[in-house]
Amino acid sequence: MGIKNLHKLLRKWENVIQERNIQDFAGKKIAIDISILVYQIVIAIRNTGTDLVNTNGDITSHLLGIFNKTISMLEKGIYPVYVFDGKPPNMKNSILKSRREQRKKAKLKMKQADNKEDKIKYFKRSVVVTKKQLNECSQLIQLMGIPVVNAPQEADSQCAQLAKDGLVYGVSTEDMDILTFGSPRIIRNLSSKKKEIIQIDLEKILKKLELNYLQFIDLCILLGCDYCTTIPGIGMKKAYQLIKQFGSIETFIESLNETDIKKEYENLNKSLVPENYNYRNTSNYFQNPIVKDSKQINLQWTEPDYDKILEFMVSQFGFNKSKIQKGIARLRRAYNSLNKNNKQIPHYIC
DNA sequence: ACTCTGATTCGAGACGCG
DNA sequence: TGAATCAGAGT
DNA sequence: CGCGTCC
């Protein structure tokens, strides 16, 4: 997932990757790709080798994680927007297929594992987050008064669109291709207790690397993304070098017809452009993914329905009542102080 | 020396009790 | 699933 | 703080 080595490449420039404190995001609206978050949560809870399961045998880890995470974000003064995936685009088929195979392999290895450590390792790797689980998350989130956006295709590109149109300040994700989709900024490790929070602004990248947005997309395609193969022999260094020299993948490939350039590059690294190298479609997709129009989206944070949350978590999913009540108390406090601060600062940005 | 590539390893939640 | 790091190979 | 529990 994401753009291969983009983070590593960006480290070569000063001040492109910025360290941030959680307080910097107080009062800000942040879009969150929920499926990645749920995966992280469920995998993390698998540390012990089991899922949280209710009396029906259904997994409940995702609900606990989303419940806690949402409360803690509100306590920090952050306004989260959760974005759900729709149908994956065809271009992603090959990636999805290989992931399914990976999971299959992991399941097999889990069964074959003879020690506990390995069993847990492959147990984690074979995580599948179901539609049903995501629907349950959506219900809980809405009971908590948090807005939900259902993307027609990928949550990624929808998050980027929200940020581009100024409906949110930025996108919290680990996936660097949010920037390729044109989000003005990415926020990594936002809710991590161990890792430093990092912010990367698209404008800073373009300025420091001296690229325009289209060239940045081409750079990402050369580095390697989910939608397109790469050119063998071209890694971090050459990708950047080629974009700087030729201005685009298109021009680079055209230049290969000129014998001297062709010789230069073939002698240098035997790099060959693969058959069916669909960099054009990929670039188009990054520029114009299928997303919901921001004009049709009205983000609103409303008072949580505390009673229904209790009913949902305790009666329906078997969580411990007093624990959920504690959470709800925190939620109530967070919501009230959020509202208060909001009134004091009428023109908070995103 | 530089760059790409592949293998490997680790860690990814939140809480509270003792 | 990725990200960081290391070893190895190719130029 | 480390470790086990949460369901």
Short mmCIF file of C-alpha atoms (C1' of nucleotides) in Angstrom, two decimals:
data_model
loop_
_atom_site.label_atom_id
_atom_site.label_comp_id
_atom_site.label_asym_id
_atom_site.label_seq_id
_atom_site.Cartn_x
_atom_site.Cartn_y
_atom_site.Cartn_z
CA MET A 1 0.00 0.00 0.00
CA GLY A 2 1.02 3.55 -0.45
CA ILE A 3 4.01 4.83 -2.35
CA LYS A 4 7.14 2.78 -2.05
CA ASN A 5 10.03 4.63 -0.41
CA LEU A 6 8.35 8.03 -0.67
CA HIS A 7 8.83 8.62 3.02
CA LYS A 8 12.44 7.61 2.77
CA LEU A 9 13.00 9.88 -0.21
CA LEU A 10 11.42 12.87 1.56
CA ARG A 11 13.77 12.50 4.50
CA LYS A 12 16.55 13.78 2.28
CA TRP A 13 15.12 17.28 2.41
CA GLU A 14 15.06 19.34 5.58
CA ASN A 15 11.71 20.33 7.05
CA VAL A 16 9.54 18.40 4.63
CA ILE A 17 8.64 15.90 7.32
CA GLN A 18 7.51 17.93 10.30
CA GLU A 19 7.14 16.76 13.88
CA ARG A 20 3.96 17.80 15.58
CA ASN A 21 2.28 17.69 18.97
CA ILE A 22 -1.22 16.43 19.49
CA GLN A 23 -2.23 19.90 20.73
CA ASP A 24 -1.50 21.28 17.28
CA PHE A 25 -4.64 19.56 16.07
CA ALA A 26 -7.02 20.82 18.74
CA GLY A 27 -10.04 22.34 17.07
CA LYS A 28 -9.16 20.80 13.72
CA LYS A 29 -11.31 18.53 11.59
CA ILE A 30 -9.46 15.43 10.51
CA ALA A 31 -10.54 12.79 7.99
CA ILE A 32 -9.78 9.21 8.86
CA ASP A 33 -9.77 6.14 6.65
CA ILE A 34 -11.61 3.79 8.93
CA SER A 35 -10.70 0.46 7.40
CA ILE A 36 -6.99 0.93 8.05
CA LEU A 37 -7.78 1.99 11.59
CA VAL A 38 -9.97 -1.04 12.23
CA TYR A 39 -7.31 -3.36 10.86
CA GLN A 40 -4.74 -1.85 13.19
CA ILE A 41 -7.05 -2.19 16.15
CA VAL A 42 -8.07 -5.77 15.51
CA ILE A 43 -4.49 -6.82 14.81
CA ALA A 44 -3.23 -5.10 17.95
CA ILE A 45 -5.81 -6.85 20.10
CA ARG A 46 -4.69 -10.15 18.61
CA ASN A 47 -1.50 -9.80 20.66
CA THR A 48 -2.81 -12.38 23.04
CA GLY A 49 -3.74 -14.78 20.31
CA THR A 50 -7.49 -14.28 20.52
CA ASP A 51 -10.11 -11.80 19.44
CA LEU A 52 -12.63 -10.19 21.70
CA VAL A 53 -15.77 -12.16 21.12
CA ASN A 54 -19.32 -11.86 22.44
CA THR A 55 -21.62 -14.73 23.44
CA ASN A 56 -22.74 -15.17 19.84
CA GLY A 57 -19.17 -15.79 18.83
CA ASP A 58 -18.96 -12.52 16.92
CA ILE A 59 -15.79 -10.43 17.07
CA THR A 60 -16.16 -7.18 19.00
CA SER A 61 -12.57 -5.87 19.03
CA HIS A 62 -13.32 -3.29 16.38
CA LEU A 63 -16.09 -1.69 18.45
CA LEU A 64 -13.99 -1.36 21.56
CA GLY A 65 -11.16 0.16 19.55
CA ILE A 66 -13.30 2.67 17.69
CA PHE A 67 -15.13 3.59 20.88
CA ASN A 68 -11.92 4.32 22.77
CA LYS A 69 -10.19 6.01 19.88
CA THR A 70 -13.06 8.32 19.14
CA ILE A 71 -13.34 9.40 22.76
CA SER A 72 -9.64 10.07 23.02
CA MET A 73 -9.68 12.16 19.86
CA LEU A 74 -12.57 14.27 21.12
CA GLU A 75 -10.71 14.71 24.40
CA LYS A 76 -7.80 16.11 22.44
CA GLY A 77 -10.16 18.58 20.81
CA ILE A 78 -10.05 16.87 17.41
CA TYR A 79 -13.13 16.61 15.22
CA PRO A 80 -12.88 13.27 13.46
CA VAL A 81 -14.64 12.38 10.20
CA TYR A 82 -14.70 8.69 9.43
CA VAL A 83 -14.54 7.70 5.79
CA PHE A 84 -15.67 4.27 4.62
CA ASP A 85 -14.60 2.39 1.51
CA GLY A 86 -16.96 1.70 -1.36
CA LYS A 87 -16.20 -0.54 -4.33
CA PRO A 88 -12.50 -0.84 -5.10
CA PRO A 89 -11.52 0.37 -8.59
CA ASN A 90 -10.54 -2.23 -11.19
CA MET A 91 -7.01 -0.93 -11.23
CA LYS A 92 -6.60 -2.31 -7.75
CA ASN A 93 -7.57 -5.86 -8.69
CA SER A 94 -4.09 -7.26 -8.88
CA ILE A 95 -3.12 -5.82 -5.52
CA LEU A 96 -6.29 -7.13 -3.89
CA LYS A 97 -5.73 -10.54 -5.40
CA SER A 98 -2.22 -10.75 -4.02
CA ARG A 99 -3.46 -9.70 -0.60
CA ARG A 100 -6.04 -12.45 -0.60
CA GLU A 101 -3.31 -14.94 -1.44
CA GLN A 102 -1.12 -13.57 1.33
CA ARG A 103 -3.92 -14.05 3.80
CA LYS A 104 -4.52 -17.58 2.61
CA LYS A 105 -0.85 -18.36 3.08
CA ALA A 106 -0.92 -16.80 6.53
CA LYS A 107 -3.89 -18.93 7.54
CA LEU A 108 -2.15 -22.06 6.38
CA LYS A 109 1.02 -21.13 8.22
CA MET A 110 -1.01 -20.45 11.33
CA LYS A 111 -2.36 -23.98 11.27
CA GLN A 112 1.06 -25.43 10.63
CA ALA A 113 2.84 -23.36 13.26
CA ASP A 114 4.17 -25.47 16.09
CA ASN A 115 4.89 -22.72 18.58
CA LYS A 116 2.67 -20.09 20.09
CA GLU A 117 4.69 -17.15 18.81
CA ASP A 118 4.36 -18.13 15.19
CA LYS A 119 0.72 -18.98 15.62
CA ILE A 120 -0.01 -15.47 16.88
CA LYS A 121 2.12 -13.93 14.17
CA TYR A 122 0.17 -15.60 11.39
CA PHE A 123 -3.09 -15.18 13.23
CA LYS A 124 -2.54 -11.44 13.06
CA ARG A 125 -1.59 -11.61 9.44
CA SER A 126 -4.76 -13.41 8.49
CA VAL A 127 -7.05 -10.70 9.84
CA VAL A 128 -10.09 -10.00 7.72
CA VAL A 129 -12.31 -7.05 8.52
CA THR A 130 -15.80 -7.81 7.27
CA LYS A 131 -18.47 -5.52 5.86
CA LYS A 132 -20.60 -6.41 8.84
CA GLN A 133 -17.94 -5.24 11.28
CA LEU A 134 -17.53 -1.98 9.39
CA ASN A 135 -21.28 -1.45 9.44
CA GLU A 136 -21.26 -1.93 13.17
CA CYS A 137 -18.51 0.65 13.47
CA SER A 138 -20.55 3.02 11.35
CA GLN A 139 -23.56 2.60 13.62
CA LEU A 140 -21.50 3.24 16.74
CA ILE A 141 -19.79 6.27 15.24
CA GLN A 142 -23.10 7.82 14.29
CA LEU A 143 -24.49 7.20 17.76
CA MET A 144 -21.45 9.08 19.01
CA GLY A 145 -22.46 12.07 16.92
CA ILE A 146 -19.51 11.83 14.58
CA PRO A 147 -20.00 12.34 10.83
CA VAL A 148 -19.52 9.45 8.45
CA VAL A 149 -18.74 9.68 4.74
CA ASN A 150 -19.36 6.68 2.51
CA ALA A 151 -16.97 6.85 -0.42
CA PRO A 152 -18.19 5.55 -3.78
CA GLN A 153 -14.77 3.96 -4.28
CA GLU A 154 -11.67 4.21 -2.14
CA ALA A 155 -11.74 5.94 1.22
CA ASP A 156 -8.26 7.22 0.47
CA SER A 157 -9.23 9.36 -2.44
CA GLN A 158 -12.39 10.54 -0.70
CA CYS A 159 -10.35 11.68 2.30
CA ALA A 160 -8.05 13.58 -0.03
CA GLN A 161 -11.01 15.27 -1.68
CA LEU A 162 -12.40 16.41 1.68
CA ALA A 163 -9.04 17.95 2.49
CA LYS A 164 -8.63 19.52 -0.95
CA ASP A 165 -12.01 21.19 -0.66
CA GLY A 166 -11.25 22.45 2.82
CA LEU A 167 -13.90 20.41 4.60
CA VAL A 168 -11.16 19.01 6.80
CA TYR A 169 -7.73 20.25 7.79
CA GLY A 170 -5.97 17.07 6.83
CA VAL A 171 -6.04 13.31 6.65
CA SER A 172 -4.83 10.98 9.35
CA THR A 173 -3.49 7.85 7.70
CA GLU A 174 -0.31 5.87 7.36
CA ASP A 175 -0.84 5.67 3.63
CA MET A 176 1.40 8.11 1.77
CA ASP A 177 -0.62 8.00 -1.43
CA ILE A 178 -3.08 10.38 0.18
CA LEU A 179 -0.61 13.06 -0.95
CA THR A 180 -0.54 11.68 -4.47
CA PHE A 181 -4.31 12.07 -4.50
CA GLY A 182 -3.72 15.73 -3.74
CA SER A 183 -4.46 16.02 -0.04
CA PRO A 184 -2.72 19.18 1.17
CA ARG A 185 -1.39 17.27 4.15
CA ILE A 186 -1.00 13.89 5.75
CA ILE A 187 -0.82 13.29 9.48
CA ARG A 188 0.85 10.08 10.56
CA ASN A 189 0.78 8.40 13.96
CA LEU A 190 -1.92 10.80 15.09
CA SER A 191 -3.24 8.48 17.76
CA SER A 192 -0.02 6.65 18.50
CA LYS A 193 1.33 6.76 22.00
CA LYS A 194 4.74 5.49 21.08
CA LYS A 195 5.57 7.22 17.84
CA GLU A 196 6.06 10.89 17.13
CA ILE A 197 3.24 12.58 15.25
CA ILE A 198 4.36 13.60 11.80
CA GLN A 199 2.87 16.01 9.34
CA ILE A 200 3.79 16.31 5.70
CA ASP A 201 2.44 19.09 3.51
CA LEU A 202 2.08 18.57 -0.22
CA GLU A 203 3.04 22.17 -0.91
CA LYS A 204 6.28 21.76 0.99
CA ILE A 205 7.11 18.66 -1.03
CA LEU A 206 6.51 20.45 -4.31
CA LYS A 207 8.51 23.46 -3.23
CA LYS A 208 11.51 21.59 -1.86
CA LEU A 209 11.66 18.97 -4.59
CA GLU A 210 10.94 21.64 -7.19
CA LEU A 211 8.18 19.71 -8.87
CA ASN A 212 4.69 20.55 -9.96
CA TYR A 213 1.80 18.36 -8.86
CA LEU A 214 1.70 16.31 -12.08
CA GLN A 215 5.41 15.65 -11.82
CA PHE A 216 4.94 14.55 -8.24
CA ILE A 217 2.31 12.06 -9.37
CA ASP A 218 4.73 10.71 -11.97
CA LEU A 219 7.43 10.44 -9.33
CA CYS A 220 5.06 8.38 -7.17
CA ILE A 221 4.22 6.11 -10.09
CA LEU A 222 7.92 5.50 -10.74
CA LEU A 223 8.51 4.77 -7.07
CA GLY A 224 5.69 2.25 -7.08
CA CYS A 225 2.02 2.48 -6.15
CA ASP A 226 -0.99 0.19 -5.88
CA TYR A 227 -2.23 0.69 -9.42
CA CYS A 228 0.72 0.21 -11.66
CA THR A 229 3.85 -1.86 -12.15
CA THR A 230 7.28 -0.31 -11.84
CA ILE A 231 10.19 -0.09 -14.25
CA PRO A 232 12.90 -2.50 -13.16
CA GLY A 233 16.14 -0.82 -12.26
CA ILE A 234 14.48 2.41 -11.27
CA GLY A 235 14.36 3.08 -7.57
CA MET A 236 14.32 6.12 -5.38
CA LYS A 237 17.29 7.95 -6.85
CA LYS A 238 16.65 7.42 -10.51
CA ALA A 239 12.95 8.06 -10.22
CA TYR A 240 13.59 11.55 -8.93
CA GLN A 241 16.48 12.12 -11.31
CA LEU A 242 14.40 11.11 -14.34
CA ILE A 243 11.50 13.38 -13.45
CA LYS A 244 13.91 16.25 -12.95
CA GLN A 245 15.66 15.55 -16.23
CA PHE A 246 12.70 14.77 -18.48
CA GLY A 247 9.83 16.43 -16.66
CA SER A 248 7.49 13.48 -16.99
CA ILE A 249 7.30 9.72 -17.54
CA GLU A 250 5.80 10.42 -20.95
CA THR A 251 8.77 12.46 -22.08
CA PHE A 252 11.20 10.00 -20.62
CA ILE A 253 9.66 7.10 -22.52
CA GLU A 254 9.49 9.11 -25.72
CA SER A 255 13.14 10.01 -25.29
CA LEU A 256 14.01 6.35 -25.23
CA ASN A 257 13.38 6.38 -28.95
CA GLU A 258 16.25 8.75 -29.40
CA THR A 259 19.16 6.40 -29.74
CA ASP A 260 21.66 8.26 -27.63
CA ILE A 261 19.35 8.49 -24.63
CA LYS A 262 18.22 4.92 -25.07
CA LYS A 263 21.80 3.79 -25.06
CA GLU A 264 22.63 5.90 -22.08
CA TYR A 265 19.94 4.35 -19.96
CA GLU A 266 20.13 0.81 -21.23
CA ASN A 267 23.85 0.69 -20.84
CA LEU A 268 23.53 2.19 -17.44
CA ASN A 269 20.98 -0.16 -15.92
CA LYS A 270 19.27 -2.32 -18.53
CA SER A 271 16.01 -0.73 -17.50
CA LEU A 272 13.16 -1.66 -19.76
CA VAL A 273 9.70 -0.21 -19.78
CA PRO A 274 7.28 -3.09 -19.13
CA GLU A 275 4.58 -4.05 -21.61
CA ASN A 276 1.21 -2.53 -20.78
CA TYR A 277 2.84 0.04 -18.55
CA ASN A 278 -0.28 2.00 -17.74
CA TYR A 279 1.25 5.07 -16.19
CA ARG A 280 -1.21 7.30 -18.05
CA ASN A 281 -4.30 5.69 -16.54
CA THR A 282 -2.65 5.72 -13.16
CA SER A 283 -1.87 9.40 -13.37
CA ASN A 284 -5.44 10.10 -14.46
CA TYR A 285 -6.76 8.10 -11.58
CA PHE A 286 -4.69 10.04 -9.06
CA GLN A 287 -5.96 13.28 -10.57
CA ASN A 288 -9.59 12.27 -10.98
CA PRO A 289 -10.65 9.44 -8.72
CA ILE A 290 -14.35 8.74 -8.32
CA VAL A 291 -15.43 10.57 -5.20
CA LYS A 292 -18.51 12.10 -3.71
CA ASP A 293 -18.87 15.81 -4.47
CA SER A 294 -17.98 17.87 -1.42
CA LYS A 295 -21.02 20.08 -2.08
CA GLN A 296 -23.18 17.12 -1.19
CA ILE A 297 -21.37 16.55 2.08
CA ASN A 298 -22.39 18.35 5.22
CA LEU A 299 -20.18 17.45 8.16
CA GLN A 300 -21.85 17.85 11.51
CA TRP A 301 -20.78 16.91 14.99
CA THR A 302 -23.81 16.44 17.16
CA GLU A 303 -24.41 15.44 20.74
CA PRO A 304 -23.87 11.71 21.22
CA ASP A 305 -26.91 9.57 22.02
CA TYR A 306 -25.56 8.29 25.32
CA ASP A 307 -28.44 5.92 26.07
CA LYS A 308 -28.33 4.27 22.70
CA ILE A 309 -24.56 3.85 22.93
CA LEU A 310 -25.01 2.01 26.21
CA GLU A 311 -27.74 -0.15 24.73
CA PHE A 312 -25.67 -0.83 21.61
CA MET A 313 -22.46 -1.75 23.39
CA VAL A 314 -23.85 -3.55 26.43
CA SER A 315 -27.12 -5.20 25.41
CA GLN A 316 -26.26 -5.88 21.81
CA PHE A 317 -22.56 -6.69 22.04
CA GLY A 318 -22.05 -7.79 25.62
CA PHE A 319 -19.57 -5.19 26.82
CA ASN A 320 -19.15 -4.57 30.52
CA LYS A 321 -21.73 -2.04 31.58
CA SER A 322 -19.70 -0.06 34.09
CA LYS A 323 -16.79 0.18 31.68
CA ILE A 324 -18.97 1.55 28.93
CA GLN A 325 -20.57 3.94 31.40
CA LYS A 326 -17.12 5.21 32.27
CA GLY A 327 -16.41 5.73 28.61
CA ILE A 328 -19.68 7.52 28.13
CA ALA A 329 -18.86 9.84 31.01
CA ARG A 330 -15.59 10.71 29.31
CA LEU A 331 -17.42 11.18 26.04
CA ARG A 332 -19.92 13.54 27.65
CA ARG A 333 -17.17 15.62 29.17
CA ALA A 334 -15.23 15.72 25.93
CA TYR A 335 -18.26 16.73 23.91
CA ASN A 336 -19.16 19.52 26.31
CA SER A 337 -15.71 21.02 26.40
CA LEU A 338 -15.44 20.72 22.64
CA ASN A 339 -18.63 22.71 22.29
CA LYS A 340 -17.49 25.32 24.75
CA ASN A 341 -14.13 25.86 23.06
CA ASN A 342 -15.87 25.96 19.75
CA LYS A 343 -17.97 28.91 20.79
CA GLN A 344 -14.95 30.79 22.07
CA ILE A 345 -13.21 30.45 18.75
CA PRO A 346 -15.86 31.09 16.13
CA HIS A 347 -13.51 30.95 13.16
CA TYR A 348 -11.47 27.91 13.86
CA ILE A 349 -9.84 26.61 10.75
CA CYS A 350 -11.30 23.38 9.46
"C1'" DA B 1 30.60 4.21 -4.47
"C1'" DC B 2 25.98 4.16 -5.63
"C1'" DT B 3 21.65 2.08 -6.26
"C1'" DC B 4 18.35 -1.43 -6.50
"C1'" DT B 5 16.46 -5.72 -4.46
"C1'" DG B 6 15.33 -9.22 -1.33
"C1'" DA B 7 15.37 -11.13 3.17
"C1'" DT B 8 14.44 -10.22 7.78
"C1'" DT B 9 12.51 -8.45 11.90
"C1'" DC B 10 9.43 -5.81 14.57
"C1'" DG B 11 5.38 -3.55 15.85
"C1'" DA B 12 0.85 -2.05 15.20
"C1'" DG B 13 -4.81 -0.59 21.30
"C1'" DA B 14 -6.36 0.99 25.75
"C1'" DC B 15 -6.70 0.09 30.33
"C1'" DG B 16 -5.78 -1.17 35.13
"C1'" DC B 17 -4.18 -4.16 38.54
"C1'" DG B 18 -0.43 -5.61 41.39
"C1'" DT C 1 1.11 -4.47 5.84
"C1'" DG C 2 4.81 -1.33 6.26
"C1'" DA C 3 8.78 0.34 7.54
"C1'" DA C 4 13.38 0.03 8.89
"C1'" DT C 5 17.60 -2.18 8.38
"C1'" DC C 6 21.00 -5.23 6.46
"C1'" DA C 7 23.24 -8.16 3.07
"C1'" DG C 8 24.07 -8.94 -1.58
"C1'" DA C 9 24.45 -8.04 -6.48
"C1'" DG C 10 24.88 -5.23 -10.39
"C1'" DT C 11 26.54 -0.91 -12.72
"C1'" DC D 1 6.49 -0.40 35.15
"C1'" DG D 2 5.11 -4.97 33.30
"C1'" DC D 3 1.81 -7.87 32.29
"C1'" DG D 4 -2.72 -9.62 31.60
"C1'" DT D 5 -7.47 -8.43 30.42
"C1'" DC D 6 -10.99 -6.44 27.66
"C1'" DC D 7 -15.43 -9.91 25.08
#
